[in-house]
Coordinates of C-alpha atoms in Angstrom, one line a residue:
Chain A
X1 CA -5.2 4.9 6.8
X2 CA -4.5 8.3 7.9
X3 CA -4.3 10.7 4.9
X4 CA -3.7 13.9 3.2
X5 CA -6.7 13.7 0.2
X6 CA -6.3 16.3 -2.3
X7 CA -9.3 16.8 -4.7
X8 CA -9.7 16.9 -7.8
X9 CA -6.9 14.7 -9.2
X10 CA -6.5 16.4 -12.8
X11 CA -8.4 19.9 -13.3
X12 CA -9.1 22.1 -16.3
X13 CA -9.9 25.8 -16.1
X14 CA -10.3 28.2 -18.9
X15 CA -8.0 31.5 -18.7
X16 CA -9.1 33.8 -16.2
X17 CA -12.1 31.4 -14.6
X18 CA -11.5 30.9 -10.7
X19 CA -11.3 27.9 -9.7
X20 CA -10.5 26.3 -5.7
X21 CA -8.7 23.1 -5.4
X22 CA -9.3 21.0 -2.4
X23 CA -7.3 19.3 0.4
X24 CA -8.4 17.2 3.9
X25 CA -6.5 15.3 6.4
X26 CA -7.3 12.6 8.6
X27 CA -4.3 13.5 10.5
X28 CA -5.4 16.0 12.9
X29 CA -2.8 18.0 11.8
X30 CA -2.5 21.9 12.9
X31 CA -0.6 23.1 10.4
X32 CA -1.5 22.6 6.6
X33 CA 0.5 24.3 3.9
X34 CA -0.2 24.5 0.1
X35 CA 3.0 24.3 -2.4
X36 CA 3.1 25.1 -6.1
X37 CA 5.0 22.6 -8.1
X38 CA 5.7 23.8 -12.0
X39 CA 7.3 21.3 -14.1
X40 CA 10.7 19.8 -13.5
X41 CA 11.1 22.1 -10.8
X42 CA 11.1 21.9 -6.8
X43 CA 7.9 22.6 -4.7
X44 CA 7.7 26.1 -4.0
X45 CA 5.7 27.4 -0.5
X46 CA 2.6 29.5 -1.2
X47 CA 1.3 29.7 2.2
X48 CA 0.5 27.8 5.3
X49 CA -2.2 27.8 8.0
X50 CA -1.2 27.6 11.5
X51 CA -4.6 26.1 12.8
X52 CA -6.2 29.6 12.0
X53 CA -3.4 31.8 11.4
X54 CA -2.9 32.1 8.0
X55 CA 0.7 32.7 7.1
X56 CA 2.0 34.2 3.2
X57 CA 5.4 33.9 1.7
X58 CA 6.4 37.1 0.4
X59 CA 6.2 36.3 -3.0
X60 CA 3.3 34.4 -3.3
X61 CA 0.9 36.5 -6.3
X62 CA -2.2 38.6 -4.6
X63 CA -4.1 35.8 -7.0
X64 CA -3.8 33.5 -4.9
X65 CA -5.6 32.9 -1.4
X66 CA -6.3 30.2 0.8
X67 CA -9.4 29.2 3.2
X68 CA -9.4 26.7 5.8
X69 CA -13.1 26.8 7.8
X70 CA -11.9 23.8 10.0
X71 CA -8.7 21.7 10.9
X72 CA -9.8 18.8 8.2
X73 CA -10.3 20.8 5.0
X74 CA -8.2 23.4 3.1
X75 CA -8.9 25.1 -0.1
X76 CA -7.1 27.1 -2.4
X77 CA -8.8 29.6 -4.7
X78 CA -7.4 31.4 -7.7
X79 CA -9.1 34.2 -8.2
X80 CA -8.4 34.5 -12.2
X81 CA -5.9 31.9 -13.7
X82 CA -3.1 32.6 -15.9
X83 CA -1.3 30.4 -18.3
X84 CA 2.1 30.4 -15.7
X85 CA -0.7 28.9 -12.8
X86 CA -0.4 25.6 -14.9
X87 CA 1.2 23.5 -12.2
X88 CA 0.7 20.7 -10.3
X89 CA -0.5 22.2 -6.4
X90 CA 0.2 20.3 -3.7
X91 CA -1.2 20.0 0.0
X92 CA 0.4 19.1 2.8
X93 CA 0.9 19.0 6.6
X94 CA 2.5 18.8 9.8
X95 CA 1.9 17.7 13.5
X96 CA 2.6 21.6 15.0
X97 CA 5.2 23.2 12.9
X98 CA 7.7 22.4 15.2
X99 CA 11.1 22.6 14.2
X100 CA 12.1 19.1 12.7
X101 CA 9.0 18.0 11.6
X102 CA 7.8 15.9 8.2
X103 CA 5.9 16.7 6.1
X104 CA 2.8 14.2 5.0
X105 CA 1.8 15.4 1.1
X106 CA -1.3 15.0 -1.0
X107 CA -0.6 13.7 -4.3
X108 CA -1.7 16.7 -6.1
X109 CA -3.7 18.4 -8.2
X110 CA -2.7 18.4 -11.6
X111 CA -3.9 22.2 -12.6
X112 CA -4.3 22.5 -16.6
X113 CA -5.2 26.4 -18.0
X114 CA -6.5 27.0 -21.7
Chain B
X1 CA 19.5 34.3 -1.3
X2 CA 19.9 31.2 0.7
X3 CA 19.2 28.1 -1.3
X4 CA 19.1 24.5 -1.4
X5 CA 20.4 22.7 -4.6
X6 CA 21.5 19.4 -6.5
X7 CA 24.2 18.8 -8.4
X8 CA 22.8 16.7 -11.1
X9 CA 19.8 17.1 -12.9
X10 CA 19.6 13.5 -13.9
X11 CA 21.2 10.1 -12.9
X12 CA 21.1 6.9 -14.9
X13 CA 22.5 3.9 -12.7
X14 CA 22.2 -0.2 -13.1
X15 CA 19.8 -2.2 -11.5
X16 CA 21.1 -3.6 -8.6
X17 CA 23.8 -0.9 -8.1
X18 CA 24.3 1.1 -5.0
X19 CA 23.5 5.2 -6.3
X20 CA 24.5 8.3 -4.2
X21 CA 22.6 11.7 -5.3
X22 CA 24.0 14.9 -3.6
X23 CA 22.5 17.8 -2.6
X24 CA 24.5 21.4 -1.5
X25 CA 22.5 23.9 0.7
X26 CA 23.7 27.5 1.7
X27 CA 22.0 27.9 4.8
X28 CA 24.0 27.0 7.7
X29 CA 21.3 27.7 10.0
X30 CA 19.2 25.2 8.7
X31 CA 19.2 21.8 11.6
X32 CA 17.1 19.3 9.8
X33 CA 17.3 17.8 6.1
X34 CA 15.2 15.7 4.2
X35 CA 15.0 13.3 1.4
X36 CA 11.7 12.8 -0.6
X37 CA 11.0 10.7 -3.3
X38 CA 8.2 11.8 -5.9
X39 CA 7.3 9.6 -8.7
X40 CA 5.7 10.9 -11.8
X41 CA 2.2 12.0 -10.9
X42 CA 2.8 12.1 -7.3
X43 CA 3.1 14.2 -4.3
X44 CA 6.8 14.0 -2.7
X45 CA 6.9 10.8 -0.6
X46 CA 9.3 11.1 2.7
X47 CA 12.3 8.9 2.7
X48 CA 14.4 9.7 5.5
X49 CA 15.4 12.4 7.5
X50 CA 18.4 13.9 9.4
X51 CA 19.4 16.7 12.1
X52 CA 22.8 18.7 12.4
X53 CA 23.7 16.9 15.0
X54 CA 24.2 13.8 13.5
X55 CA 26.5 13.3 10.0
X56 CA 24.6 9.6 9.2
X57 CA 21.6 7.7 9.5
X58 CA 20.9 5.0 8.2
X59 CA 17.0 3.3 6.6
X60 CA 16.2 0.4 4.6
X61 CA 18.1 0.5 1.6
X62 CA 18.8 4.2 2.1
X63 CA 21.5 6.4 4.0
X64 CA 21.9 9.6 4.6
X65 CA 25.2 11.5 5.1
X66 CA 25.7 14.7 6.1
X67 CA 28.8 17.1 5.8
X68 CA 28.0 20.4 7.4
X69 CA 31.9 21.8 7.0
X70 CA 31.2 22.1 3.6
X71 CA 27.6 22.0 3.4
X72 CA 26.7 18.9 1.5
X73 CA 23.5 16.3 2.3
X74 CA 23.5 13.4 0.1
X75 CA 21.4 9.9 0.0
X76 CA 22.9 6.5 -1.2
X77 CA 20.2 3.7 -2.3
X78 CA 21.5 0.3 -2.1
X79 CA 21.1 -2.6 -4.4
X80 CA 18.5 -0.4 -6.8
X81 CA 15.6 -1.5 -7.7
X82 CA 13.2 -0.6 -10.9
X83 CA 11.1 1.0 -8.3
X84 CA 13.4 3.7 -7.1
X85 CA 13.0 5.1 -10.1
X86 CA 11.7 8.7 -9.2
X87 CA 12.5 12.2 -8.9
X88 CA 13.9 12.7 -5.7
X89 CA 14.7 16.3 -4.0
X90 CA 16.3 17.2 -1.0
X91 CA 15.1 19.7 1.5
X92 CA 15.9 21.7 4.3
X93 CA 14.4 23.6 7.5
X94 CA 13.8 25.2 9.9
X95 CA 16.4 28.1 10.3
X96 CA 13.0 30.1 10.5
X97 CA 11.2 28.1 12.9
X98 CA 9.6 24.7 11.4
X99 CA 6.2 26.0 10.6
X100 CA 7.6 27.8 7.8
X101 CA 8.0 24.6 5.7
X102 CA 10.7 23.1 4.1
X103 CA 12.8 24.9 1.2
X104 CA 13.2 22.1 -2.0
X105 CA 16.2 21.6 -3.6
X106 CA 16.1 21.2 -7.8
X107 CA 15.2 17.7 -7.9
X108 CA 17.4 14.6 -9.1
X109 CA 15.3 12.6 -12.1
X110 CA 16.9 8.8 -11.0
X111 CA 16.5 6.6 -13.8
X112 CA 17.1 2.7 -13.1
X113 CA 18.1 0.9 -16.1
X114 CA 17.2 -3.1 -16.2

């Protein structure tokens, strides 16, 4: 089946080690977007990639970036994780952005910090 | 700022009773809302969807209705099931274009009881 594959299911980092979580879609998807997710709390928007373009909310921290070297695979990389990073990160995507779309999500990476 | 939100944190109802969860947004730009489901562990999973033009639609076991005079989006599950039990959030786009992503609502934690 068609999916959005996010990789590692659970990871642990140590305080101020980088570390990249994974996502790929069998979708053909053009637009991929990674969301933040901190306990009992809504998914908040990072960023997204418009095929190429990357795109940054406003308040997303300088500590986080994003690579996506082809239309299957995005990563996200924290440069130096902080104890509020601990969240569950979430991958997802959509046909072309277009107004109205869905929006098919990963089930997450589970992102522990000691 | 604009937002989208819930009224209830948490909702305990019966197996086998109907349960209605509301959601309030702000933005009366937004033209397309969406329910997700997200169990424990688990990226959001898409329910059903509906645009401004249209006050209710109707799924298996789900319906949507939406009020845009007074800004209010809210789902009704029929004849529950322990299944449904999830957290499910509400969401809204695309007042700036779609492939800016949705905005979450705070989440609803239904809890089915046998």
């Amino acid at each position: 089946d068609a999916m959005v594959i996010q990789n590692p299911r659970y990871q642990v980092t140590q305080f101020g080690k980088p570390v990249t979580l994974s996502c790929s879609q069998t979708l053909n998807h053009n637009v991929m977007y990674w969301y933040q997710q901190k306990s009992s709390q809504a998914p908040k928007l990072l960023f997204h990639y418009y095929d190429k373009d990357f795109n940054n909310e406003a308040d997303t921290p300088d500590n986080f970036q994003s690579r996506r070297p082809n239309t299957s695979f995005c990563f996200l990389d924290i440069r130096s994780p902080g104890l509020g990073d601990a969240a569950m990160y979430l991958c997802a995507t959509s046909r072309d952005g277009s107004a109205g779309e869905k929006l098919f999500f990963g089930s997450g990476t589970q992102l522990s910090v000691l | 700022g604009e937002s989208v939100g819930l009224h209830l944190p948490t909702l305990s109802v019966q197996e086998g009773d109907n349960s209605i969860i509301n959601c309030a947004y702000s933005n009366s730009a937004s033209d397309y809302f969406i329910w997700y489901k997200q169990e424990s562990g688990k990226g959001p999973q898409f329910i059903i969807d509906i645009r401004s033009n249209m006050d209710k639609r109707q799924g298996q076991r789900v319906t949507v209705l939406l009020n845009k005079t007074v800004k209010h989006l809210s789902l009704q599950i029929a004849a529950t099931q322990p299944g449904d039990s999830a957290v499910y959030f509400c969401a809204e786009c695309c007042a700036g274009g779609g492939a800016d992503g949705l905005t979450f609502g705070k989440g609803t934690h239904l809890i089915i009881q046998p």
